[in-house]
Amino acid sequence: MTAFTVEERAERPWVGVSLTGDLAHWGRVNAHVPLIYAALAAAGEIPEGGPIYQYHRMRTVADPMDITVSVPVAAVVEVGDGFETGVIPAGRYLVARPEGGPDTLGRVHGEMWQWANVQGLELAIEERADGIHWRARTEQFLTDPQTEPDRSKWAVEVAYLLQ
């Protein structure tokens, strides 16, 4: 089982693109990552880490989901048309840094929900007819795939904002 922590976090500025995507066509979602880095470079801005996938709404993993593909930055900055800016809110987060890369994320999310329930922690979610809406649920990729092609060795951080 994955180890979990509860961490107090400051808000995190980002630049990114919001879209609706699904796992069957995840390449379309991932295609935004190099575009965001290129826009930051063109604007003279320095990324503050690997890409962050912010999940806003999901019904099931097979259904389309609302997501923001983003890159953390030091401060909110405009980089051009087609890119948004914002902040991941400050607060208490349930956090996991699982071993095994992105292929373990489905299992890790399930374990996180169970662990939160056992610990009496409430995730900052709202259940609606069109799915679960999160105030903040993120997956940040900490390993550069250009330097480590083996997905099973990628470091990923999963975080859920708590109530």
PDB file of C-alpha atoms in Angstrom:
ATOM      1  CA  MET A   1       0.000   0.000   0.000  1.00  0.00           C
ATOM      2  CA  THR A   2       1.094   3.548  -0.754  1.00  0.00           C
ATOM      3  CA  ALA A   3       2.094   5.905   2.083  1.00  0.00           C
ATOM      4  CA  PHE A   4      -0.057   9.001   2.558  1.00  0.00           C
ATOM      5  CA  THR A   5       0.578  12.311   4.285  1.00  0.00           C
ATOM      6  CA  VAL A   6      -1.512  15.357   5.076  1.00  0.00           C
ATOM      7  CA  GLU A   7       0.286  18.570   4.162  1.00  0.00           C
ATOM      8  CA  GLU A   8      -0.525  22.258   4.512  1.00  0.00           C
ATOM      9  CA  ARG A   9       0.218  23.940   1.185  1.00  0.00           C
ATOM     10  CA  ALA A  10       0.425  27.480  -0.121  1.00  0.00           C
ATOM     11  CA  GLU A  11      -1.365  28.332  -3.350  1.00  0.00           C
ATOM     12  CA  ARG A  12       0.497  27.322  -6.524  1.00  0.00           C
ATOM     13  CA  PRO A  13       0.352  29.561  -9.609  1.00  0.00           C
ATOM     14  CA  TRP A  14       0.182  27.854 -12.985  1.00  0.00           C
ATOM     15  CA  VAL A  15      -0.117  28.394 -16.735  1.00  0.00           C
ATOM     16  CA  GLY A  16      -2.121  25.881 -18.714  1.00  0.00           C
ATOM     17  CA  VAL A  17      -4.969  24.799 -20.943  1.00  0.00           C
ATOM     18  CA  SER A  18      -8.397  23.580 -19.810  1.00  0.00           C
ATOM     19  CA  LEU A  19     -10.204  20.965 -21.847  1.00  0.00           C
ATOM     20  CA  THR A  20     -12.469  17.956 -21.780  1.00  0.00           C
ATOM     21  CA  GLY A  21     -10.637  14.726 -22.488  1.00  0.00           C
ATOM     22  CA  ASP A  22     -10.841  10.993 -21.968  1.00  0.00           C
ATOM     23  CA  LEU A  23      -8.332   8.256 -21.253  1.00  0.00           C
ATOM     24  CA  ALA A  24      -8.939   6.612 -24.626  1.00  0.00           C
ATOM     25  CA  HIS A  25      -7.510   9.732 -26.311  1.00  0.00           C
ATOM     26  CA  TRP A  26      -5.038  10.846 -23.622  1.00  0.00           C
ATOM     27  CA  GLY A  27      -2.468  11.750 -26.267  1.00  0.00           C
ATOM     28  CA  ARG A  28      -4.640  14.764 -27.122  1.00  0.00           C
ATOM     29  CA  VAL A  29      -4.422  15.879 -23.489  1.00  0.00           C
ATOM     30  CA  ASN A  30      -0.669  15.267 -23.251  1.00  0.00           C
ATOM     31  CA  ALA A  31      -0.085  17.165 -26.510  1.00  0.00           C
ATOM     32  CA  HIS A  32      -0.623  20.412 -24.586  1.00  0.00           C
ATOM     33  CA  VAL A  33       2.364  19.880 -22.276  1.00  0.00           C
ATOM     34  CA  PRO A  34       5.138  20.837 -24.767  1.00  0.00           C
ATOM     35  CA  LEU A  35       3.020  23.743 -26.013  1.00  0.00           C
ATOM     36  CA  ILE A  36       2.783  25.168 -22.487  1.00  0.00           C
ATOM     37  CA  TYR A  37       6.531  24.824 -21.916  1.00  0.00           C
ATOM     38  CA  ALA A  38       7.206  26.475 -25.287  1.00  0.00           C
ATOM     39  CA  ALA A  39       4.872  29.378 -24.450  1.00  0.00           C
ATOM     40  CA  LEU A  40       6.628  29.854 -21.114  1.00  0.00           C
ATOM     41  CA  ALA A  41      10.025  29.857 -22.810  1.00  0.00           C
ATOM     42  CA  ALA A  42       8.843  32.352 -25.447  1.00  0.00           C
ATOM     43  CA  ALA A  43       7.595  34.641 -22.655  1.00  0.00           C
ATOM     44  CA  GLY A  44      10.906  34.340 -20.799  1.00  0.00           C
ATOM     45  CA  GLU A  45       9.285  32.511 -17.886  1.00  0.00           C
ATOM     46  CA  ILE A  46      10.870  29.616 -15.999  1.00  0.00           C
ATOM     47  CA  PRO A  47       8.723  26.591 -15.094  1.00  0.00           C
ATOM     48  CA  GLU A  48       8.679  25.605 -11.427  1.00  0.00           C
ATOM     49  CA  GLY A  49       8.496  21.860 -12.050  1.00  0.00           C
ATOM     50  CA  GLY A  50       6.857  19.134 -14.064  1.00  0.00           C
ATOM     51  CA  PRO A  51       3.375  19.218 -15.567  1.00  0.00           C
ATOM     52  CA  ILE A  52       0.351  19.172 -13.286  1.00  0.00           C
ATOM     53  CA  TYR A  53      -2.923  17.593 -14.360  1.00  0.00           C
ATOM     54  CA  GLN A  54      -5.792  19.247 -12.485  1.00  0.00           C
ATOM     55  CA  TYR A  55      -8.978  17.196 -12.497  1.00  0.00           C
ATOM     56  CA  HIS A  56     -12.152  19.257 -12.123  1.00  0.00           C
ATOM     57  CA  ARG A  57     -14.984  16.860 -13.024  1.00  0.00           C
ATOM     58  CA  MET A  58     -15.209  13.146 -13.645  1.00  0.00           C
ATOM     59  CA  ARG A  59     -18.029  10.607 -13.727  1.00  0.00           C
ATOM     60  CA  THR A  60     -16.081   7.408 -14.444  1.00  0.00           C
ATOM     61  CA  VAL A  61     -12.609   6.858 -15.871  1.00  0.00           C
ATOM     62  CA  ALA A  62     -14.233   5.840 -19.169  1.00  0.00           C
ATOM     63  CA  ASP A  63     -16.218   9.094 -19.495  1.00  0.00           C
ATOM     64  CA  PRO A  64     -14.874  12.438 -20.697  1.00  0.00           C
ATOM     65  CA  MET A  65     -13.501  14.539 -17.847  1.00  0.00           C
ATOM     66  CA  ASP A  66     -12.860  18.235 -17.334  1.00  0.00           C
ATOM     67  CA  ILE A  67      -9.166  18.807 -16.767  1.00  0.00           C
ATOM     68  CA  THR A  68      -6.530  21.512 -16.841  1.00  0.00           C
ATOM     69  CA  VAL A  69      -3.085  20.597 -18.101  1.00  0.00           C
ATOM     70  CA  SER A  70      -0.735  23.044 -16.436  1.00  0.00           C
ATOM     71  CA  VAL A  71       2.826  23.885 -15.511  1.00  0.00           C
ATOM     72  CA  PRO A  72       3.671  25.526 -12.174  1.00  0.00           C
ATOM     73  CA  VAL A  73       5.245  28.988 -12.238  1.00  0.00           C
ATOM     74  CA  ALA A  74       6.559  31.380  -9.572  1.00  0.00           C
ATOM     75  CA  ALA A  75       3.728  33.887 -10.044  1.00  0.00           C
ATOM     76  CA  VAL A  76       0.613  34.244 -12.164  1.00  0.00           C
ATOM     77  CA  VAL A  77       1.780  35.352 -15.599  1.00  0.00           C
ATOM     78  CA  GLU A  78       0.148  35.824 -19.008  1.00  0.00           C
ATOM     79  CA  VAL A  79       1.957  33.999 -21.817  1.00  0.00           C
ATOM     80  CA  GLY A  80      -0.362  34.511 -24.766  1.00  0.00           C
ATOM     81  CA  ASP A  81      -3.608  33.542 -26.433  1.00  0.00           C
ATOM     82  CA  GLY A  82      -4.861  30.046 -25.814  1.00  0.00           C
ATOM     83  CA  PHE A  83      -3.292  29.767 -22.362  1.00  0.00           C
ATOM     84  CA  GLU A  84      -4.927  30.334 -18.999  1.00  0.00           C
ATOM     85  CA  THR A  85      -3.453  31.258 -15.654  1.00  0.00           C
ATOM     86  CA  GLY A  86      -4.627  30.485 -12.180  1.00  0.00           C
ATOM     87  CA  VAL A  87      -3.683  29.048  -8.821  1.00  0.00           C
ATOM     88  CA  ILE A  88      -4.166  25.706  -7.163  1.00  0.00           C
ATOM     89  CA  PRO A  89      -5.757  26.770  -3.864  1.00  0.00           C
ATOM     90  CA  ALA A  90      -3.927  26.808  -0.562  1.00  0.00           C
ATOM     91  CA  GLY A  91      -5.073  24.401   2.126  1.00  0.00           C
ATOM     92  CA  ARG A  92      -4.645  20.980   3.666  1.00  0.00           C
ATOM     93  CA  TYR A  93      -3.981  18.230   1.137  1.00  0.00           C
ATOM     94  CA  LEU A  94      -3.931  14.465   1.251  1.00  0.00           C
ATOM     95  CA  VAL A  95      -0.759  13.552  -0.673  1.00  0.00           C
ATOM     96  CA  ALA A  96       0.773  10.372  -2.094  1.00  0.00           C
ATOM     97  CA  ARG A  97       4.006   9.833  -3.999  1.00  0.00           C
ATOM     98  CA  PRO A  98       3.594   6.266  -5.258  1.00  0.00           C
ATOM     99  CA  GLU A  99       6.280   4.134  -6.806  1.00  0.00           C
ATOM    100  CA  GLY A 100       5.571   2.634 -10.204  1.00  0.00           C
ATOM    101  CA  GLY A 101       4.721   5.658 -12.306  1.00  0.00           C
ATOM    102  CA  PRO A 102       1.442   6.530 -14.001  1.00  0.00           C
ATOM    103  CA  ASP A 103       0.328   2.915 -14.376  1.00  0.00           C
ATOM    104  CA  THR A 104      -0.276   2.734 -10.608  1.00  0.00           C
ATOM    105  CA  LEU A 105      -2.477   5.835 -10.397  1.00  0.00           C
ATOM    106  CA  GLY A 106      -5.846   4.063 -10.636  1.00  0.00           C
ATOM    107  CA  ARG A 107      -4.974   1.885  -7.652  1.00  0.00           C
ATOM    108  CA  VAL A 108      -3.469   4.806  -5.728  1.00  0.00           C
ATOM    109  CA  HIS A 109      -6.581   6.964  -6.113  1.00  0.00           C
ATOM    110  CA  GLY A 110      -8.744   4.140  -4.761  1.00  0.00           C
ATOM    111  CA  GLU A 111      -6.403   3.631  -1.807  1.00  0.00           C
ATOM    112  CA  MET A 112      -6.393   7.381  -1.092  1.00  0.00           C
ATOM    113  CA  TRP A 113     -10.183   7.515  -0.930  1.00  0.00           C
ATOM    114  CA  GLN A 114     -10.248   4.514   1.420  1.00  0.00           C
ATOM    115  CA  TRP A 115      -7.477   5.896   3.626  1.00  0.00           C
ATOM    116  CA  ALA A 116      -9.182   9.310   3.845  1.00  0.00           C
ATOM    117  CA  ASN A 117     -12.422   7.620   4.883  1.00  0.00           C
ATOM    118  CA  VAL A 118     -10.723   5.524   7.594  1.00  0.00           C
ATOM    119  CA  GLN A 119      -8.905   8.634   8.891  1.00  0.00           C
ATOM    120  CA  GLY A 120     -12.125  10.699   8.942  1.00  0.00           C
ATOM    121  CA  LEU A 121     -10.799  13.118   6.327  1.00  0.00           C
ATOM    122  CA  GLU A 122     -13.247  14.764   3.926  1.00  0.00           C
ATOM    123  CA  LEU A 123     -12.113  15.443   0.384  1.00  0.00           C
ATOM    124  CA  ALA A 124     -13.119  18.843  -1.024  1.00  0.00           C
ATOM    125  CA  ILE A 125     -15.601  17.431  -3.536  1.00  0.00           C
ATOM    126  CA  GLU A 126     -19.182  17.930  -4.584  1.00  0.00           C
ATOM    127  CA  GLU A 127     -21.139  15.055  -6.080  1.00  0.00           C
ATOM    128  CA  ARG A 128     -23.513  16.190  -8.845  1.00  0.00           C
ATOM    129  CA  ALA A 129     -25.543  14.460 -11.557  1.00  0.00           C
ATOM    130  CA  ASP A 130     -22.749  14.984 -14.101  1.00  0.00           C
ATOM    131  CA  GLY A 131     -20.025  13.526 -11.860  1.00  0.00           C
ATOM    132  CA  ILE A 132     -17.725  14.375  -8.996  1.00  0.00           C
ATOM    133  CA  HIS A 133     -16.423  17.952  -8.931  1.00  0.00           C
ATOM    134  CA  TRP A 134     -13.146  18.612  -7.113  1.00  0.00           C
ATOM    135  CA  ARG A 135     -11.977  21.915  -5.673  1.00  0.00           C
ATOM    136  CA  ALA A 136      -8.437  20.581  -6.194  1.00  0.00           C
ATOM    137  CA  ARG A 137      -7.268  17.139  -7.307  1.00  0.00           C
ATOM    138  CA  THR A 138      -3.864  17.022  -8.980  1.00  0.00           C
ATOM    139  CA  GLU A 139      -1.289  14.673 -10.416  1.00  0.00           C
ATOM    140  CA  GLN A 140       2.136  16.219 -10.889  1.00  0.00           C
ATOM    141  CA  PHE A 141       4.755  14.402 -12.890  1.00  0.00           C
ATOM    142  CA  LEU A 142       8.153  14.878 -11.263  1.00  0.00           C
ATOM    143  CA  THR A 143      10.259  12.883 -13.744  1.00  0.00           C
ATOM    144  CA  ASP A 144      11.173  14.136 -17.200  1.00  0.00           C
ATOM    145  CA  PRO A 145      10.268  11.379 -19.699  1.00  0.00           C
ATOM    146  CA  GLN A 146      13.096  12.628 -21.952  1.00  0.00           C
ATOM    147  CA  THR A 147      15.661  11.605 -19.329  1.00  0.00           C
ATOM    148  CA  GLU A 148      13.837   8.493 -18.033  1.00  0.00           C
ATOM    149  CA  PRO A 149      11.859   6.637 -20.720  1.00  0.00           C
ATOM    150  CA  ASP A 150      10.808   3.795 -18.371  1.00  0.00           C
ATOM    151  CA  ARG A 151       7.292   4.794 -17.172  1.00  0.00           C
ATOM    152  CA  SER A 152       7.570   2.479 -14.170  1.00  0.00           C
ATOM    153  CA  LYS A 153      10.371   4.689 -12.817  1.00  0.00           C
ATOM    154  CA  TRP A 154       8.541   8.004 -13.138  1.00  0.00           C
ATOM    155  CA  ALA A 155       7.874   9.871  -9.907  1.00  0.00           C
ATOM    156  CA  VAL A 156       4.325  11.194  -9.588  1.00  0.00           C
ATOM    157  CA  GLU A 157       2.666  13.164  -6.819  1.00  0.00           C
ATOM    158  CA  VAL A 158      -1.088  12.880  -6.250  1.00  0.00           C
ATOM    159  CA  ALA A 159      -2.844  15.481  -4.084  1.00  0.00           C
ATOM    160  CA  TYR A 160      -6.442  16.038  -2.980  1.00  0.00           C
ATOM    161  CA  LEU A 161      -7.594  19.199  -1.235  1.00  0.00           C
ATOM    162  CA  LEU A 162      -9.336  18.404   2.049  1.00  0.00           C
ATOM    163  CA  GLN A 163     -12.416  20.148   3.467  1.00  0.00           C
TER     164      GLN A 163
END
